[in-house]
Coordinates of C-alpha atoms and ligand atoms in Angstrom, one line a residue:
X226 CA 20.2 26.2 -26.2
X227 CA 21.1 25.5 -22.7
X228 CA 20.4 29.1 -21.6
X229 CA 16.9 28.8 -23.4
X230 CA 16.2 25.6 -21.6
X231 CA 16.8 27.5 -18.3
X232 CA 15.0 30.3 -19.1
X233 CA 11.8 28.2 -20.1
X234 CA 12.4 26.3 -17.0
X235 CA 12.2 29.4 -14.3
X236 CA 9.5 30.3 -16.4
X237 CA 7.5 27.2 -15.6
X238 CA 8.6 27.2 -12.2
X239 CA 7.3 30.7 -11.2
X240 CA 4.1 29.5 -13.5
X241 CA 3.7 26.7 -11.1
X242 CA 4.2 28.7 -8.2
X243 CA 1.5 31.3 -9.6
X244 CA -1.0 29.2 -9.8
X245 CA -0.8 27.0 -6.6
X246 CA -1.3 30.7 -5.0
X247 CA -3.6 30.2 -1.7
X248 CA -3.9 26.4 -2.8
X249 CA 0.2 26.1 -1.4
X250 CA 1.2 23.6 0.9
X251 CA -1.8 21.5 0.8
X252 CA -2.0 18.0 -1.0
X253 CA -5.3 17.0 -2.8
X254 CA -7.4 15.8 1.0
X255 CA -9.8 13.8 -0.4
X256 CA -7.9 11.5 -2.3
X257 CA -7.3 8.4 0.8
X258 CA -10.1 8.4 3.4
X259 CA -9.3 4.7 3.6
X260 CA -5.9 2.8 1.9
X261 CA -5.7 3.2 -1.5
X262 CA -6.0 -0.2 -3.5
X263 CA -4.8 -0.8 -7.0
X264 CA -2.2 -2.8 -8.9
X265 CA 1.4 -2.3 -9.6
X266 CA 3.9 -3.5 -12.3
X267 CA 7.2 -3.3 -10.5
X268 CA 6.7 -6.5 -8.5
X269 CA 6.2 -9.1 -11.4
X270 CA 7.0 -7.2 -14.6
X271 CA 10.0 -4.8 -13.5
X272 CA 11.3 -3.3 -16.7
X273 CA 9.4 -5.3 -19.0
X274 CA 6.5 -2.8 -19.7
X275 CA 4.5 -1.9 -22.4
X276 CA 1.4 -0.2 -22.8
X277 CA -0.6 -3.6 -24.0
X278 CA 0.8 -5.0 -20.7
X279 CA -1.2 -1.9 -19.1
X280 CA -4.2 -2.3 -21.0
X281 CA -4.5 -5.8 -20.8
X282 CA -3.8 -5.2 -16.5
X283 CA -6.8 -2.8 -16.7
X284 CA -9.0 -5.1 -18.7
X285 CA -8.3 -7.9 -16.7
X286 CA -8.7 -5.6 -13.5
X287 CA -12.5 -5.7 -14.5
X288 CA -12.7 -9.0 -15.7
X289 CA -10.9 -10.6 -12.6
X290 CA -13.5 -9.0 -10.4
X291 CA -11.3 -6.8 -8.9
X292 CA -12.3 -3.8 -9.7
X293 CA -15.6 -4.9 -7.6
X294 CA -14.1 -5.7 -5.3
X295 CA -12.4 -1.8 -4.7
X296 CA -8.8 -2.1 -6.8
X297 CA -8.8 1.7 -8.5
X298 CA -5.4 2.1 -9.9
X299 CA -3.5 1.0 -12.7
X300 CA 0.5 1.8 -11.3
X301 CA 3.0 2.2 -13.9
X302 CA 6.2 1.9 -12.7
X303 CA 9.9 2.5 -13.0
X304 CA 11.0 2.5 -16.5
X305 CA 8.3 3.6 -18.7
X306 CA 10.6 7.0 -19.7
X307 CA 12.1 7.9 -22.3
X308 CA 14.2 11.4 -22.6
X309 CA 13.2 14.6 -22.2
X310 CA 12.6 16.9 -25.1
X311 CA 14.7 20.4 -25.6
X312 CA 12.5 21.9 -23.6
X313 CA 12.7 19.7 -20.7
X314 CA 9.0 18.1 -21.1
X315 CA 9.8 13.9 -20.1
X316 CA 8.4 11.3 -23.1
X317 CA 7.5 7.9 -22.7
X318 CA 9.5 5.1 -24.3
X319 CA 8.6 5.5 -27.5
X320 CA 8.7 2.1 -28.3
X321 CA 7.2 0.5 -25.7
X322 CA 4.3 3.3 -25.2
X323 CA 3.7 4.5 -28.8
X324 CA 0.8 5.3 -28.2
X325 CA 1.8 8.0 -25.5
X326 CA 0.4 8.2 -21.8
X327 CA -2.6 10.6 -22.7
X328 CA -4.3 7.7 -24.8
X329 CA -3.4 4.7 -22.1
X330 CA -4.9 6.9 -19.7
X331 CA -7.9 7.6 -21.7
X332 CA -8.5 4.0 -22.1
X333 CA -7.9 3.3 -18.4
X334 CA -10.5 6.0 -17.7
X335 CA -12.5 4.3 -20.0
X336 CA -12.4 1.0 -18.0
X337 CA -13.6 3.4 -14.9
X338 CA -10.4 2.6 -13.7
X339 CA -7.4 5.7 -13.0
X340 CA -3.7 5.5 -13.9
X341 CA -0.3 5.8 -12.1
X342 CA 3.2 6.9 -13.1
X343 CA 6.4 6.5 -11.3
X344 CA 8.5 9.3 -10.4
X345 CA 11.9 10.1 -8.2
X346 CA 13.1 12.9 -6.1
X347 CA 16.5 12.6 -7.3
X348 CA 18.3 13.3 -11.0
X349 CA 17.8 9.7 -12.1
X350 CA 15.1 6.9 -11.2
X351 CA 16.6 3.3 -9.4
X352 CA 16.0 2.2 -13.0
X353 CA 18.5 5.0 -14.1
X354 CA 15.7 6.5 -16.1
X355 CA 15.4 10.7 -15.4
X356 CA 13.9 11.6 -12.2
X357 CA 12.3 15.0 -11.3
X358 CA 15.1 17.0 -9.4
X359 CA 14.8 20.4 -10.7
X360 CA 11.7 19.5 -13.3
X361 CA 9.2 18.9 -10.3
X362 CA 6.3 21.7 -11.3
X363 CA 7.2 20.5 -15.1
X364 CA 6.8 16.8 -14.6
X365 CA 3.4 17.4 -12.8
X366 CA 2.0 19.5 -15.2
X367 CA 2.7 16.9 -17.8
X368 CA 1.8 14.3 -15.2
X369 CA -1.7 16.5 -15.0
X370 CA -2.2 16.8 -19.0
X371 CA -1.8 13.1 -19.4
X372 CA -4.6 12.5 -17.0
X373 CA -2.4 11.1 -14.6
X374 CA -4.2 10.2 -11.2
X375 CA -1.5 8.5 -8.9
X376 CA 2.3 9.9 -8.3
X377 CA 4.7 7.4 -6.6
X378 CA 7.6 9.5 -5.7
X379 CA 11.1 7.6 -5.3
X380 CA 14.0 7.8 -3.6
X381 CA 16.7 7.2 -5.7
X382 CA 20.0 9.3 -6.4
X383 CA 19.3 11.6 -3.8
X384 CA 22.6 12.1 -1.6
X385 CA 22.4 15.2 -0.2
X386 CA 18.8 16.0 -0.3
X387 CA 16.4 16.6 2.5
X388 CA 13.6 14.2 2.2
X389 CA 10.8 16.6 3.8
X390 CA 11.7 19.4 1.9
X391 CA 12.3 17.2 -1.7
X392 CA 8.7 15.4 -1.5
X393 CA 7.0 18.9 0.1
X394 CA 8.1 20.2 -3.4
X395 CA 6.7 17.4 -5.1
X396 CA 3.4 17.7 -2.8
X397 CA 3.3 21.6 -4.1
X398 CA 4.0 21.3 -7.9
X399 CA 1.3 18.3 -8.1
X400 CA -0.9 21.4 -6.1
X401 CA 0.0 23.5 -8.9
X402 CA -0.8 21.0 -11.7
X403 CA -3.9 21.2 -10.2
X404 CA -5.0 17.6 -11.4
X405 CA -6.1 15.7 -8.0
X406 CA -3.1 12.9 -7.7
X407 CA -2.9 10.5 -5.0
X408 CA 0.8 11.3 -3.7
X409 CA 2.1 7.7 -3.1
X410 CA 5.7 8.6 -0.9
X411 CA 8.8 5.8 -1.5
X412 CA 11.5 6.5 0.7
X413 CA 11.6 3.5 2.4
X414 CA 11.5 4.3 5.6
X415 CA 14.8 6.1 5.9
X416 CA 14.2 9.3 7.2
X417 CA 11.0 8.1 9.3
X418 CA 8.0 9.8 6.5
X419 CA 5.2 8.5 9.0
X420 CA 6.5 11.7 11.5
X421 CA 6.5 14.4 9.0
X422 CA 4.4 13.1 6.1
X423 CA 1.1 13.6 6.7
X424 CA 0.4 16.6 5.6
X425 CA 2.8 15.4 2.3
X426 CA 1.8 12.6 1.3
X427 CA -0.9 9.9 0.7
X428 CA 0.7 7.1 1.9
X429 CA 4.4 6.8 2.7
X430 CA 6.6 3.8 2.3
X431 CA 7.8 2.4 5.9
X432 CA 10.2 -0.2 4.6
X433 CA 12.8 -1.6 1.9
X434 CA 11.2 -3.4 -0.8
X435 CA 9.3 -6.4 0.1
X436 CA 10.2 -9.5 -1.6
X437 CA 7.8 -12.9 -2.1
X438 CA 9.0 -15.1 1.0
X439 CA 7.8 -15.3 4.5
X440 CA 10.7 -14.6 6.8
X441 CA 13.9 -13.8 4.4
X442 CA 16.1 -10.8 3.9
X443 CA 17.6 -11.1 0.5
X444 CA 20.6 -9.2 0.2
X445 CA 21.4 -6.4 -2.7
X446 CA 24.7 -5.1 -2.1
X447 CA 23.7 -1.7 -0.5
X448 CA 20.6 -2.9 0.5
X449 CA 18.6 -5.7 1.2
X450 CA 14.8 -6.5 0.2
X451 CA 12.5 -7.8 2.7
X452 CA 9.9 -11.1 3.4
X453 CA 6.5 -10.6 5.1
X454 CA 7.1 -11.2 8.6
X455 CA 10.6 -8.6 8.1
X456 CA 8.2 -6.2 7.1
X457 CA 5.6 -6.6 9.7
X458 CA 8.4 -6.4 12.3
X459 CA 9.3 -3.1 11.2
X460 CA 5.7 -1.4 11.7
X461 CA 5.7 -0.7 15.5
X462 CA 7.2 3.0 15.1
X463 CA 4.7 4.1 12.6
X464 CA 1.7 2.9 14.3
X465 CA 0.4 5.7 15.7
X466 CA 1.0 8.4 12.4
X467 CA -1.4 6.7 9.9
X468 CA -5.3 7.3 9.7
X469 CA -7.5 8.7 7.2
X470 CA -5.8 10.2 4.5
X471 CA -2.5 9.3 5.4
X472 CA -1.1 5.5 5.5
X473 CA 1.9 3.4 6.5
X474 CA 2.9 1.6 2.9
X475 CA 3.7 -2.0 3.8
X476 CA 4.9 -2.1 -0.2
X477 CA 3.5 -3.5 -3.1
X478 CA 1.6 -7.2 -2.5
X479 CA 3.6 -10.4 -3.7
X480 CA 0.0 -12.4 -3.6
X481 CA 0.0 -14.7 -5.9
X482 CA 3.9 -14.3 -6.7
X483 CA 5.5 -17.4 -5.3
X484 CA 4.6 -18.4 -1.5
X485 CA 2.1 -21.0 -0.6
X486 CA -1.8 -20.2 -0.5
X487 CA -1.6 -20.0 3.3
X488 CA 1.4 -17.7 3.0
X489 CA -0.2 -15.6 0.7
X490 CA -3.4 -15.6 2.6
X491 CA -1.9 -14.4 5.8
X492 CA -0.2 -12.0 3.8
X493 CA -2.8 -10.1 3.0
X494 CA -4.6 -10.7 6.5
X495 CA -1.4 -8.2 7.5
X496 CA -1.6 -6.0 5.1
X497 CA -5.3 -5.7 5.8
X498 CA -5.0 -5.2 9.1
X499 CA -2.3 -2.6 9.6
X500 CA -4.4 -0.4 7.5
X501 CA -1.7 -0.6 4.5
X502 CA -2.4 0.6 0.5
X503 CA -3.2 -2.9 -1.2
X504 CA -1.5 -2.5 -3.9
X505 CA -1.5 -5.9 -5.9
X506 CA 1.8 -7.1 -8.0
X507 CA 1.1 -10.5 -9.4
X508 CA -0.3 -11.1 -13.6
X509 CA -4.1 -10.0 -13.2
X510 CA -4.4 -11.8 -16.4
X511 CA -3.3 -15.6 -15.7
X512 CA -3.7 -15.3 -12.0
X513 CA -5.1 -18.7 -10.7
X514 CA -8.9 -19.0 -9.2
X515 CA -6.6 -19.2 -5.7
X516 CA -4.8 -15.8 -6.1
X517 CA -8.0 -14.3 -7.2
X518 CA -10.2 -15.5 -4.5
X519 CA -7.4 -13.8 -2.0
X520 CA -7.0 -10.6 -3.9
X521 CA -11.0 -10.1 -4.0
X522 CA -12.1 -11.4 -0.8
X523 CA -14.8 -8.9 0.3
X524 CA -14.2 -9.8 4.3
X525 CA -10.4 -9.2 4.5
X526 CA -10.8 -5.7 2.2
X527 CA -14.1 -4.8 4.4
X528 CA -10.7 -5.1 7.3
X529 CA -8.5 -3.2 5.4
X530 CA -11.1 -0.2 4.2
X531 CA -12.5 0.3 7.5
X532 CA -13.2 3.7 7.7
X533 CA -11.8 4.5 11.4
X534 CA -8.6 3.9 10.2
X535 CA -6.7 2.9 12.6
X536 CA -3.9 0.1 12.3
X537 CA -3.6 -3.1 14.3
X538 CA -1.0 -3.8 17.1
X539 CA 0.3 -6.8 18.3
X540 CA -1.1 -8.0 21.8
X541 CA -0.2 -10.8 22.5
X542 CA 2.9 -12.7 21.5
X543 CA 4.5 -16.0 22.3
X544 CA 7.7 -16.2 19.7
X545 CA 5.5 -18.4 17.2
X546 CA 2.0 -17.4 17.8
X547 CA 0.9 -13.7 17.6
X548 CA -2.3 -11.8 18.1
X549 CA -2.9 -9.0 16.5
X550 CA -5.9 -6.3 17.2
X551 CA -7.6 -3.9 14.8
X552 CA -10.0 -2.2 16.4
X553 CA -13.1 -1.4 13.7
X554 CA -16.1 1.0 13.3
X555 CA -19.4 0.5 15.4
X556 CA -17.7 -1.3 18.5
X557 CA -16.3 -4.0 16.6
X558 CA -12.9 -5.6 16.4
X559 CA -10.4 -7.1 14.1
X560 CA -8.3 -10.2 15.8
X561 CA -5.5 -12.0 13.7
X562 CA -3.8 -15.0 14.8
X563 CA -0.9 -15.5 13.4
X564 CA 1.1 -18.7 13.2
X565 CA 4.6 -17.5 12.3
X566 CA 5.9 -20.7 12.7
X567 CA 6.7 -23.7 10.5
X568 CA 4.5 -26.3 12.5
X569 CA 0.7 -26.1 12.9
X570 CA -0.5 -25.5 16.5
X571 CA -3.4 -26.5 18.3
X572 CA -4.2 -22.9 20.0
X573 CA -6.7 -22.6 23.1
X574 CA -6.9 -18.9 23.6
X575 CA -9.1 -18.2 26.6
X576 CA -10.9 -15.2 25.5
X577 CA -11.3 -14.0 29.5
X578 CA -7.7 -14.3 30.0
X579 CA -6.9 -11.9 27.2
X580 CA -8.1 -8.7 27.6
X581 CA -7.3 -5.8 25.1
X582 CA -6.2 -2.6 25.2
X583 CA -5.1 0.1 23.3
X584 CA -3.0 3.4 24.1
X585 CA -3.6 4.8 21.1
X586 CA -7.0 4.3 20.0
X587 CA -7.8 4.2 23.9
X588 CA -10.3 1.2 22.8
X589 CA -10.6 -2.1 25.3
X590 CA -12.4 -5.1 25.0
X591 CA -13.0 -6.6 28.5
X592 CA -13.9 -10.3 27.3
X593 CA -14.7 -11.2 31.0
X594 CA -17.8 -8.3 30.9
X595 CA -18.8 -8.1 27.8
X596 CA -19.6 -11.3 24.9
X597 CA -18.7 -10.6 21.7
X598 CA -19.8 -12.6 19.0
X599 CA -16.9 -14.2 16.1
X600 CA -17.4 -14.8 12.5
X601 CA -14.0 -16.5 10.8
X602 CA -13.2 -14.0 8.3
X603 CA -11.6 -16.5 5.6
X604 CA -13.4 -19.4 6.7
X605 CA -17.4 -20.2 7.8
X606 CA -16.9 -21.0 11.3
X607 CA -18.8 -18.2 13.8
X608 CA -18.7 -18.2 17.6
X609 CA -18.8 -16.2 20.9
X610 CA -16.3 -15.5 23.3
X611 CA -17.9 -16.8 26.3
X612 CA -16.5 -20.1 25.6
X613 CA -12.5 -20.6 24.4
X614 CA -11.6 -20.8 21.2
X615 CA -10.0 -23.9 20.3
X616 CA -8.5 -24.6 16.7
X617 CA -5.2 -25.5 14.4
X618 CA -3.7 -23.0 12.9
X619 CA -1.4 -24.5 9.5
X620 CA 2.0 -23.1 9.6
X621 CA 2.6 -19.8 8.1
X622 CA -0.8 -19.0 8.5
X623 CA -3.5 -16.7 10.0
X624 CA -6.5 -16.7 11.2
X625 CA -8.6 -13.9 11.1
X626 CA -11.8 -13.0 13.1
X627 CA -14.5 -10.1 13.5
X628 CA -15.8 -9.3 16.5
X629 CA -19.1 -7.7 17.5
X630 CA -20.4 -7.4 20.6
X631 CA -23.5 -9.3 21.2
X632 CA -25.2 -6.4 24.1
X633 CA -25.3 -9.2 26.2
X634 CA -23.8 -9.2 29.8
X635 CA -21.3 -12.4 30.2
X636 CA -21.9 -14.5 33.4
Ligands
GLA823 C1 12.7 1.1 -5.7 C2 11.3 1.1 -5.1 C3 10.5 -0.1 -5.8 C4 10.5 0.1 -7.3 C5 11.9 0.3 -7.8 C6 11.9 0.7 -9.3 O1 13.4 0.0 -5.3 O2 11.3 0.9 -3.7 O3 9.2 -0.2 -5.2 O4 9.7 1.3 -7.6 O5 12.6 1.2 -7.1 O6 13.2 0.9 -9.8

């Protein structure tokens, strides 16, 4: 039995190595001009899974309004396996997906909406659920004839293993499969993805998991999951690797999970601009009007999906109060200011006095030469930047602005 297993295995393996043929080394291009957005089950639902939970995600997905608003995927994640067959082939939970994955994908599809399943490069899943070592061509091709259309790749039980190598062989059997799968790349950060995952992956994971608080660490024995502002702190390094096809994961979002409206609010002015996958992890289906005003706002997303790609950095900085620069498509410019702090503060920013620049993009905006014009993202207010900007920003909070310039030389 064990030596038919085997056999049936190499076979698959050279199958999968066939028919990638010219095709290797490549991921599916197309899949991430700008960050992918979707939903996720791990943040709120963790083990408890089922496929009516997944339908009733997808349902509400359209019904919520955010499908409209550019949410794609449907994310299972860790624990939806059951064992593998004699031959190898990995099964849903039988009970909790009786149905099997081809038929919640078809009914996903059916919602114009596209499914993901959850995957690791090691033996077993962090769940303890199997993982993909040694089954990677076979897992995709079953991946593919489900009608799978996202793969987030994990990093669990993987002593030993080199992390390039593991997720390029990942990147090659989903190739093989030859169904177009957004490769979604969780290793947290550990062997620094964003300088070799480019050509790998979709997306890579820069960080521990994020957990719903502003500024804790919350420890887990071996490791430690992250709040907001931890995360952010962490996204320096990676900066310069993401663009078009190829993003810095900030995690799954904890909107609507816990923290205060503001809190949640700025959360998502982060994620939005440092370019990361919004990937949302609250209830879709009892999410307050709040929640659901912050998951679907068209101005913060128009931030996130703009289609030069290129993350903010910070500019300026004064231990409580941060701004943060984006710079966008056609001239224009993404400033956040972000009240870290647990006070509000009356902020004067004197728009001359601030210039930006930026090494990488090698974009400037010399406020003392050029007027741009200001439009509050979140809020109504608009304005110019000939005159200083003057407002309270509530604690934990951000402000977010657009900037255009207004072809007018300042005096
Ligand atoms: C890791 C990942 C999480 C989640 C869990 C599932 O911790 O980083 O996003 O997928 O595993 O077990």
């Amino acid at each position: 039995m064990k030596f038919r297993f085997k056999a049936r295995l190499g076979a698959c393996m050279l199958l999968g190595a066939a028919l990638s043929g010219h095709a290797m080394a490549q991921k599916f291009e197309e899949l991430a001009a700008t960050p992918q957005m979707g939903w996720n089950s791990w943040n709120k639902f963790a083990c408890e899974i089922d496929e009516r939970l997944i339908r009733e995600t997808a349902d509400a997905m359209v019904k919520q309004g955010m499908k409209d608003a550019g949410y794609q995927y449907i994310n299972i994640d860790d624990c939806w396996h059951g064992v593998r067959d004699a031959d190898g082939n990995i099964q849903p939970d039988a009970k909790r997906f009786p149905s099997g994955m081809k038929a919640l994908a078809d009914y996903v599809h059916g919602k114009g909406l596209k499914l993901g399943i959850y995957s690791d490069a090691g033996a077993t899943t962090c769940g303890g659920h199997p993982g993909s070592r040694g089954h990677e061509y076979q897992d995709a091709i079953t991946y593919a004839r489900w009608g799978i259309d996202y793969v987030k790749y994990d990093w669990c039980d993987t002593k030993g293993l080199n992390a390039e190598a593991a997720y390029t062989t990942m990147r090659d059997a989903i190739r093989a499969a030859g169904r177009p799968m957004l490769f979604s790349i969780c290793e947290w950060g550990d062997n620094k993805p964003w300088e070799w995952a480019g050509p790998v992956g979709h997306s890579w994971r820069t960080t521990g998991d994020i957990a719903p608080c502003w500024d804790c660490e919350i420890g887990h024995g071996s490791w430690s999951s992250l709040g907001v502002l931890r995360i952010l702190d962490k996204q320096a390094p990676a900066r310069k690797f993401a663009g078009p096809g190829h993003w810095n994961d900030m995690d799954m979002l904890e909107v609507g999970n816990g923290m205060t409206e503001d809190e949640d609010r700025a959360h998502m002015s982060i994620w939005a601009m440092l370019a990361s996958p919004l990937i949302s992890g609250n209830d879709l289906r009892t999410m307050p009007e709040a929640t659901r005003r912050i998951l679907t706002h068209a101005g913060i997303i128009a931030i996130n999906q703009d289609k030069l790609g290129i993350p903010a950095f910070r500019a300026y900085a004064d231990g409580r109060m941060e701004v943060w620069a984006r710079p966008l498509a056609d001239g224009q410019w993404a400033l956040m200011f972000l009240n870290r702090s647990g006070q509000a503060i009356d902020y004067r920013h004197d728009w001359r006095e601030h210039p930006i620049g930026d090494d990488v993009s090698k974009r400037s905006a010399e406020f003392g030469k050029t007027t741009y014009r200001w439009s509050d993202v979140w809020g109504k207010r608009t304005g110019d930047t000939s005159t200083k900007l003057e407002t309270r920003i509530a604690p934990r909070s951000a402000l977010v602005l657009r900037l255009a310039i207004t072809n007018q030389e300042s005096k």
